[in-house]
Short mmCIF file of C-alpha atoms and ligand atoms in Angstrom, two decimals:
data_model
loop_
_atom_site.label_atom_id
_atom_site.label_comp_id
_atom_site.label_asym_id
_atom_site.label_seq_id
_atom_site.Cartn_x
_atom_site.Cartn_y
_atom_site.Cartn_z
CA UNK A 856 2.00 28.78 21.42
CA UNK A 857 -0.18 28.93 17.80
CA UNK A 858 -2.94 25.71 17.10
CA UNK A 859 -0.09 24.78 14.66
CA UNK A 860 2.74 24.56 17.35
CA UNK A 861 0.51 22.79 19.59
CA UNK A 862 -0.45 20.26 16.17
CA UNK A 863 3.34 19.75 15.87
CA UNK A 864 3.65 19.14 19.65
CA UNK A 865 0.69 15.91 18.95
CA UNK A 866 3.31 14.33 16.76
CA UNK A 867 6.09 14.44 19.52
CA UNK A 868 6.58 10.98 21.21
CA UNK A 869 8.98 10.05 23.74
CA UNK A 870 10.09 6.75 22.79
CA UNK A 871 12.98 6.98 19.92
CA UNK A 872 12.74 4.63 16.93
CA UNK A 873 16.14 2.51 16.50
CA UNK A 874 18.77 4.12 14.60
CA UNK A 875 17.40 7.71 15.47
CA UNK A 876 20.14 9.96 16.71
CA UNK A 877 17.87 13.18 16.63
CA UNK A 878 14.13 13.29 16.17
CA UNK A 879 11.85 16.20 15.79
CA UNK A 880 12.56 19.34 17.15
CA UNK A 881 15.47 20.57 15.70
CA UNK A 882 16.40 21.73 12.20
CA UNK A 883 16.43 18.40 10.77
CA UNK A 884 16.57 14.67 12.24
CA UNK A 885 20.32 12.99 11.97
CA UNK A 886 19.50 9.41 11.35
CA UNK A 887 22.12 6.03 11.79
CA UNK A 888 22.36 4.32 8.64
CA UNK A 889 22.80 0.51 9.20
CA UNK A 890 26.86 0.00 7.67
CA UNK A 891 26.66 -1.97 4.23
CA UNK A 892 22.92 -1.55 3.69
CA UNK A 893 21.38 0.23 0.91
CA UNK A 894 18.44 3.45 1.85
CA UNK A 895 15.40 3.74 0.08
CA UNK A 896 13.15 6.02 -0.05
CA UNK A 897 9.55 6.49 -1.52
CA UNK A 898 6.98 9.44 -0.90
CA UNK A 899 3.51 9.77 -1.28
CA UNK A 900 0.92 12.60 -1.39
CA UNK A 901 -3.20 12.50 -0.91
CA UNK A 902 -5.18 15.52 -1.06
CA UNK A 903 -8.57 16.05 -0.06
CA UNK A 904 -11.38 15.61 -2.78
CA UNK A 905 -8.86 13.90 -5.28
CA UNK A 906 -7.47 10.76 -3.02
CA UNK A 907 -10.26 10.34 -0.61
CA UNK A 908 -13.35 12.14 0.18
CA UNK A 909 -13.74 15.22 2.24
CA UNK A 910 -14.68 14.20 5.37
CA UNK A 911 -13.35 11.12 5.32
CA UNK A 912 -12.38 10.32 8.94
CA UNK A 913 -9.34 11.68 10.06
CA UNK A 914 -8.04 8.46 11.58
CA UNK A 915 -8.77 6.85 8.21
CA UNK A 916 -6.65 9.60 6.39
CA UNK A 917 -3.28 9.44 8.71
CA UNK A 918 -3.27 5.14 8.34
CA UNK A 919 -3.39 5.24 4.84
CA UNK A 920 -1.09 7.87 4.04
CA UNK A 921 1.63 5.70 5.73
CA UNK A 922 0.47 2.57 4.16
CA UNK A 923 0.16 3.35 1.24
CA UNK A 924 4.57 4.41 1.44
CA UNK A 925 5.32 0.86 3.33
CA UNK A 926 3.58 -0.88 0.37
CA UNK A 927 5.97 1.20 -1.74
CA UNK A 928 8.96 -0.03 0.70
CA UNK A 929 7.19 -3.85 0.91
CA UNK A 930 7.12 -3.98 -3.18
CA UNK A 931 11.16 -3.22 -2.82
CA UNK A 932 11.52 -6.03 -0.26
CA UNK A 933 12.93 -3.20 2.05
CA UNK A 934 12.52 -2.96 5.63
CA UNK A 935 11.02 0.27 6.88
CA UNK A 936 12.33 2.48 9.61
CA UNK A 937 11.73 6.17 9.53
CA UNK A 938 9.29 8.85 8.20
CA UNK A 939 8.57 12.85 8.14
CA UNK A 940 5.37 14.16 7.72
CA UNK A 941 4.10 17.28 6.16
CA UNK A 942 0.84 18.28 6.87
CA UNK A 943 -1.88 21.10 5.36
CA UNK A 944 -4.72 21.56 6.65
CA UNK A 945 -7.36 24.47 6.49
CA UNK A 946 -7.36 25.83 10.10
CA UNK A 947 -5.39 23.19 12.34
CA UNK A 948 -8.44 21.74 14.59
CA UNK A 949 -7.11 20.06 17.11
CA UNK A 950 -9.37 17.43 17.10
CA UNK A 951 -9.16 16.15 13.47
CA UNK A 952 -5.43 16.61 13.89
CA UNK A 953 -5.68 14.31 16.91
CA UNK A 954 -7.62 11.58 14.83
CA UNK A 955 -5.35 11.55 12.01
CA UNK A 956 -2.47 11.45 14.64
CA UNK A 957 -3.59 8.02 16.15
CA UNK A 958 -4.20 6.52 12.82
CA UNK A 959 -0.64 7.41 11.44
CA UNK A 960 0.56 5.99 14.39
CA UNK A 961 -1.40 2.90 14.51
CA UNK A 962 -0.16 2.00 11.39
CA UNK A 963 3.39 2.99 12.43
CA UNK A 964 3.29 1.32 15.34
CA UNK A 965 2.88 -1.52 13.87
CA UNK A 966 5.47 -1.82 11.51
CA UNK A 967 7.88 0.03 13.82
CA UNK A 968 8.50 3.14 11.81
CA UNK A 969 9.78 6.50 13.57
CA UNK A 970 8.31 9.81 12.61
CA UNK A 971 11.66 11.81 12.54
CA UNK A 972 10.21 15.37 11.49
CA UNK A 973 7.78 17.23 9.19
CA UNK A 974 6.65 20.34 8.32
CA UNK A 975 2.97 22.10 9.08
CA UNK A 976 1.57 24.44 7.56
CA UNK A 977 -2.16 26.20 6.21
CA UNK A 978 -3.44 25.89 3.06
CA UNK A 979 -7.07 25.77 1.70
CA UNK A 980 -7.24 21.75 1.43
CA UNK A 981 -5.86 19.00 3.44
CA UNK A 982 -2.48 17.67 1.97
CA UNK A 983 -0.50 14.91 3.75
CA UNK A 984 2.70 14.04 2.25
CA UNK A 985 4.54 11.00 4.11
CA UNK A 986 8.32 10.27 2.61
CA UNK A 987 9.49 6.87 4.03
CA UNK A 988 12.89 5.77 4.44
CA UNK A 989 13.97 1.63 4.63
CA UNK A 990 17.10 -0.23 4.41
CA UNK A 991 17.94 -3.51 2.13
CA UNK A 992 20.38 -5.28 2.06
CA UNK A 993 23.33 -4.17 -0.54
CA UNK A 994 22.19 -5.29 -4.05
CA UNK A 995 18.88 -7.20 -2.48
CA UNK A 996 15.99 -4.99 -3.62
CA UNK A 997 13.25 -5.98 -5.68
CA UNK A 998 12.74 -4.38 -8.88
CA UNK A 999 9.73 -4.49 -11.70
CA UNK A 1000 11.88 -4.45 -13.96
CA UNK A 1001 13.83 -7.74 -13.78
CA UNK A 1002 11.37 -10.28 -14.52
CA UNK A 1003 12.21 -12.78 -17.76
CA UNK A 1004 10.26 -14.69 -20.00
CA UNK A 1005 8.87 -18.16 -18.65
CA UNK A 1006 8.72 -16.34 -14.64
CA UNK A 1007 5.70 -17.90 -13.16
CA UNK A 1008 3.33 -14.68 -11.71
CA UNK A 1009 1.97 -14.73 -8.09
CA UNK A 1010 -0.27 -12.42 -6.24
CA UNK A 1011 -0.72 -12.44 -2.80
CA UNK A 1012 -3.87 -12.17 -0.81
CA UNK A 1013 -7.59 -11.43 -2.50
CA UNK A 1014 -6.96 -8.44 -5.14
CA UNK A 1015 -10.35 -7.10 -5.91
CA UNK A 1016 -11.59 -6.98 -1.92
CA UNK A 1017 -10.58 -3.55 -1.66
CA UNK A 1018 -12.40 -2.02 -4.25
CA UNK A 1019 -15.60 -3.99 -2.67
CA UNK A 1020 -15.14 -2.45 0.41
CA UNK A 1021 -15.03 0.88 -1.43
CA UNK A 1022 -18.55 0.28 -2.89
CA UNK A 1023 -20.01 -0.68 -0.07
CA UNK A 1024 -18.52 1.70 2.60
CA UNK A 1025 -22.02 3.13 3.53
CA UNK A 1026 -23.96 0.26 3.53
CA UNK A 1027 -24.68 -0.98 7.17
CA UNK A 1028 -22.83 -4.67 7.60
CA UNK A 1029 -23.46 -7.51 7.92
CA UNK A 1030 -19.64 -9.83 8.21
CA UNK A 1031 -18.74 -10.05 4.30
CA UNK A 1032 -19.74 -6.46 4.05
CA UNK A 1033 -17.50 -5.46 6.83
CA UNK A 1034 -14.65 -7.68 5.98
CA UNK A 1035 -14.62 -5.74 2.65
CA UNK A 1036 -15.00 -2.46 3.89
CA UNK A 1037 -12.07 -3.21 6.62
CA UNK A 1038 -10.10 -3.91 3.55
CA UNK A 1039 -9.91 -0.86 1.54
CA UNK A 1040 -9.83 1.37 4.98
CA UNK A 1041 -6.90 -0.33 6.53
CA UNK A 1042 -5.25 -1.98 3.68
CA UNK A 1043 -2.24 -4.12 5.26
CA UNK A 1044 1.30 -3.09 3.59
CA UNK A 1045 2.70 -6.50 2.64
CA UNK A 1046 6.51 -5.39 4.27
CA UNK A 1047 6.79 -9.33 5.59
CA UNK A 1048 5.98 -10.54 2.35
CA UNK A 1049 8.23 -8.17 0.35
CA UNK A 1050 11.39 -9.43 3.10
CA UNK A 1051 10.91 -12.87 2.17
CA UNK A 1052 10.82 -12.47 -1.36
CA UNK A 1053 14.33 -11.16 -1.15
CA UNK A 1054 16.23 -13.42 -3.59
CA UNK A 1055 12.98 -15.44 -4.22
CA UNK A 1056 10.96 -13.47 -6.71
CA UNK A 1057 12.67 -11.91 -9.85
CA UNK A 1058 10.46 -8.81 -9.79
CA UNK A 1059 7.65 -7.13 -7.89
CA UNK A 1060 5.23 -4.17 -7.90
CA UNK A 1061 2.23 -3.19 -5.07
CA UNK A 1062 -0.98 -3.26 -6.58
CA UNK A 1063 -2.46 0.39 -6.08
CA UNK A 1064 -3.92 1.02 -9.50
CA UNK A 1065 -5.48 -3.01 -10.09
CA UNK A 1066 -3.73 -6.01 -11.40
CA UNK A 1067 -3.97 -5.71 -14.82
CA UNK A 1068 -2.64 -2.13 -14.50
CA UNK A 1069 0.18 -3.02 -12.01
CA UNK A 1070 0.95 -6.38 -13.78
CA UNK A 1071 1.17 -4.40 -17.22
CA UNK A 1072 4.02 -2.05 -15.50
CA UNK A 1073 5.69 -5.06 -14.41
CA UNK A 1074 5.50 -6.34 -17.70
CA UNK A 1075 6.09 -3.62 -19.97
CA UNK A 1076 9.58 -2.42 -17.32
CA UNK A 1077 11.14 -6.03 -18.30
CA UNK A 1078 10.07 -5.95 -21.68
CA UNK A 1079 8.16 -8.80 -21.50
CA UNK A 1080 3.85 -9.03 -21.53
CA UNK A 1081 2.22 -11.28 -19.21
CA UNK A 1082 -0.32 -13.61 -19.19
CA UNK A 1083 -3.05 -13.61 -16.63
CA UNK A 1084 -5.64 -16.82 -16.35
CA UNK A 1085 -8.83 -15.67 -14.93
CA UNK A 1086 -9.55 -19.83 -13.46
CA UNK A 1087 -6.72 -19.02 -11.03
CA UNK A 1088 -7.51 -15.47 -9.30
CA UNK A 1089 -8.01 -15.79 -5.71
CA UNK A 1090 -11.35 -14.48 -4.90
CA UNK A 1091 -11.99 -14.41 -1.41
CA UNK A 1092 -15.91 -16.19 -0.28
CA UNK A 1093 -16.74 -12.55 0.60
CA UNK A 1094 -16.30 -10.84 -2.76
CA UNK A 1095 -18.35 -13.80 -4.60
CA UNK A 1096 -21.01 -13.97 -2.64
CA UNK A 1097 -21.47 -9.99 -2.57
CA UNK A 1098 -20.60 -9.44 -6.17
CA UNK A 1099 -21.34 -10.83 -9.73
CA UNK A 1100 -18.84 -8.97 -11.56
CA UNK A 1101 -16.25 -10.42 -8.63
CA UNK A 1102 -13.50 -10.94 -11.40
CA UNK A 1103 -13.97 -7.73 -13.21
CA UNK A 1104 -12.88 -5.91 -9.65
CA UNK A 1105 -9.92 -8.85 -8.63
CA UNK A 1106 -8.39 -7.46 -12.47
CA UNK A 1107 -9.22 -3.48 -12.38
CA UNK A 1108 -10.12 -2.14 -8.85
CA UNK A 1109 -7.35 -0.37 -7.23
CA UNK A 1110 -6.45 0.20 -3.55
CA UNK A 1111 -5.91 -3.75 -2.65
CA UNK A 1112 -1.79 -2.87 -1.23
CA UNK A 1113 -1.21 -6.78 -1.74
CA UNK A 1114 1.98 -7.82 -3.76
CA UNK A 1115 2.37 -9.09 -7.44
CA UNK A 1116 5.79 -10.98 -8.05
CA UNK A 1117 7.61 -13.16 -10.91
CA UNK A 1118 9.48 -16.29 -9.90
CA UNK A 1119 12.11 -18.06 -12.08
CA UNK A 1120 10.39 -21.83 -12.28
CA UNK A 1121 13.54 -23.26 -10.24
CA UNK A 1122 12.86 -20.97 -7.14
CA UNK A 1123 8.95 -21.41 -7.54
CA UNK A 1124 8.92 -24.58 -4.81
CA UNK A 1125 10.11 -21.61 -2.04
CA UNK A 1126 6.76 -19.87 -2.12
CA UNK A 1127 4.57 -22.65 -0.56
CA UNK A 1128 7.09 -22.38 2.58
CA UNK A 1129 6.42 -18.43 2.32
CA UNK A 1130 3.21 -18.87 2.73
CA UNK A 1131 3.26 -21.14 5.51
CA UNK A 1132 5.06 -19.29 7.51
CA UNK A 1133 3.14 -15.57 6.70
CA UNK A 1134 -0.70 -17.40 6.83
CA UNK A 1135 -1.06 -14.97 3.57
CA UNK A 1136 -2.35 -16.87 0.38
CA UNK A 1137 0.10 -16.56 -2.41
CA UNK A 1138 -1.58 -17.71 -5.32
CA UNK A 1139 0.31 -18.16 -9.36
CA UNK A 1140 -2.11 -16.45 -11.62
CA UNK A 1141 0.12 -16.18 -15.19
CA UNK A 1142 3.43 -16.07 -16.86
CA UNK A 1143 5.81 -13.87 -18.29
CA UNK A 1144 5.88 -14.55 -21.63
CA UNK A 1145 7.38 -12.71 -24.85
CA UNK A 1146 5.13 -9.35 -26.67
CA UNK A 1147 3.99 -6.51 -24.77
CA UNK A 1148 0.95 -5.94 -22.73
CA UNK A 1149 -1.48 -7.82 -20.50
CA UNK A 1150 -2.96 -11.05 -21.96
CA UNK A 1151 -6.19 -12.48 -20.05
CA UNK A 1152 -7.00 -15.89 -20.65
CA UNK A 1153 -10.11 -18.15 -19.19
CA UNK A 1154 -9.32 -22.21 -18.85
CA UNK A 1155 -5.96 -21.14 -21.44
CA UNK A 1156 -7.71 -19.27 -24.24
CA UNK A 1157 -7.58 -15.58 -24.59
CA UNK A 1158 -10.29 -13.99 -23.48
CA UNK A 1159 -11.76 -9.72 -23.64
CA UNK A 1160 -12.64 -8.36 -20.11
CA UNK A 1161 -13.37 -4.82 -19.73
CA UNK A 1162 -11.19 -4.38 -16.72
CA UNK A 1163 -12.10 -0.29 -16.75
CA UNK A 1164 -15.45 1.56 -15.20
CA UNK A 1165 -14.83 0.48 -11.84
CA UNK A 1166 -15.81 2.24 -8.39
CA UNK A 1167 -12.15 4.00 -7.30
CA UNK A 1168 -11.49 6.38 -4.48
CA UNK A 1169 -10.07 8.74 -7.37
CA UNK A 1170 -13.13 8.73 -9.29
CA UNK A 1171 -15.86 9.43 -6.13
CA UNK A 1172 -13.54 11.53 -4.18
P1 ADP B 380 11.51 24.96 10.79
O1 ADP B 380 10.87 26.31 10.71
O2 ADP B 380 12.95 24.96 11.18
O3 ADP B 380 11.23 24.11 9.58
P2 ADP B 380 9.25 23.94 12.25
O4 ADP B 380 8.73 24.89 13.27
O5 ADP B 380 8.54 23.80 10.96
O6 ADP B 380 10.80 24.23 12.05
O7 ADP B 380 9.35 22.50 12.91
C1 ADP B 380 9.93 22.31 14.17
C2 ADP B 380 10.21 20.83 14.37
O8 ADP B 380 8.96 20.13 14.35
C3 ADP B 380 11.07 20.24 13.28
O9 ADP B 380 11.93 19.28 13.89
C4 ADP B 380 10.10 19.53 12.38
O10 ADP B 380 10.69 18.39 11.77
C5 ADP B 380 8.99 19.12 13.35
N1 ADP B 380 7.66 19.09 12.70
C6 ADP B 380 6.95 20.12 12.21
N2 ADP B 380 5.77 19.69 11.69
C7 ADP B 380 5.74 18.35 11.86
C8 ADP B 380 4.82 17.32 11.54
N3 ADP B 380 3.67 17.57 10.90
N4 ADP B 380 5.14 16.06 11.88
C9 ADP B 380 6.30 15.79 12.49
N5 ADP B 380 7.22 16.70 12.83
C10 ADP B 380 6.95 17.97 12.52
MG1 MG B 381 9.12 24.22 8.89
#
């Protein structure tokens, strides 16, 4: 057996995920499609020195190449179920291949996804390319491109956190440093979230590229701009009392995974049960109003923040 049989062998598991008829091991992996439900599908691809650093640990690399797809799924409202993997790496060692295995599986694990089959192979950088397939129901998934003028805008959790974690990765921690850090390296794919917004929220995006960014695709898909009020973002205690440009990272650093979402006035009274029942803050930071673009206002009057310049993984890779 090559290193690269024995690599494909570490992805192997005994226990099936539901709905899979045939796993890995054969040509391809014959999946059961839940009757009346709607697939959907997302990939992603990260490549050492341009989406993380090299040398980045392996168990680092394999969580948030899945997570990064279930955000994808979770900004859909889907529910996830399966995956394949394709992997290139340099020479195959075993032991970074092990690493990366328990990551991909941690995060798998625990949003019960079932790695169906992949594809291995050497090539002078690491690549990982994860496709994810979910189910919604017929007609149900979110879109960004259905949200209509006077849609309240919520964002879930503490945008900004991640790209605080980024900056401080090597610093030893003390707890708001490693509450930050823990939040850009296993950034939590809001799939829960995205469910219950089903038939809730009129539109939603995952924030990968910063909320400004992701807001303004929203946006400019329903041909609409939005309006952002800086009194109302949700930073958490950790990111103010580390940081004095706290806001400018909430608005422009990338790699937070949380969830931005329009809701049509009527249907905005839903979202405090939502967030009951999830323990996830769900804060309403704007509107959808007419124009294009992203307007920022502070206390209701438009305001100029330079949202660019921040620290992102694609910039220090
Ligand atoms: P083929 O040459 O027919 O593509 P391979 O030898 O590449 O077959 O793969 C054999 C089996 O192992 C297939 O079922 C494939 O899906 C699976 N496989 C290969 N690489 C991976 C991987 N990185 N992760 C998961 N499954 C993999
Ligand atoms: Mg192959």
């Amino acid at each position: 057996m090559d290193e690269f049989a024995l690599i494909r062998k570490c992805f192997e598991r005994r226990r099936r995920g539901k709905g899979e008829i045939l796993g890995i091991g054969d040509d391809a992996a014959l999946l059961a499609v839940t009757p009346g439900r709607e697939l959907v599908a997302a990939v992603d691809t990260i490549v050492a020195g341009v989406h993380f650093p090299r040398g980045y640990p392996a168990g680092d690399v394999g969580y948030r190449a899945l997570a990064v797809n279930l955000s994808d799924l979770a900004a859909m409202g889907a529910e996830p179920r399966f995956m394949t993997l394709a992997l290139t790496h340099p020479d195959g060692d075993p032991r970074w291949v092990e690493a990366f295995a328990a990551g991909l599986f941690e995060a798998a694990d625990a949003f019960d996804v079932a790695l169906v089959g992949g594809d291995t192979t050497r090539g002078s950088e690491i690549v990982v390319t994860v496709s994810v397939l979910g189910e919604s129901g017929a007609g149900e998934a979110l879109r960004r491109s259905t949200a209509s003028v006077g849609d309240a805008v919520y964002v879930s959790g503490h945008p900004g956190d991640a790209a605080a974690g980024l900056r401080l990765i090597d610093e030893p921690g003390d707890p708001d440093t490693q509450s930050l850090v823990e939040r850009f390296r296993r950034p939590l794919p809001r799939v829960a979230l995205g469910r219950a917004l089903v038939s809730v929220a009129s539109a939603c995006i995952d924030l990968s590229d910063g909320l400004v960014a992701d807001l303004g695709h929203l946006a400019a898909a329903s041909g609409a701009a939005a309006e952002l009020e800086l009194d109302r973002l949700p930073l958490s205690a950790a990111i103010t009392r580390r940081f004095d440009d706290a806001e400018r990272l909430a608005l422009g650093g990338g790699d937070d995974y949380e969830l931005c979402f329009t809701v049509p006035p009527p249907r905005k009274a839903r979202i405090a049960a939502i967030e009951a029942a999830l323990g996830l803050p769900l804060t309403e930071v704007g509107e959808i109003v007419p124009g294009e673009g992203v307007r920022i206002l502070r206390s209701g009057s438009a305001t100029d923040v330079d949202v660019g310049g921040f620290d992102h993984f694609r910039e220090i890779a």
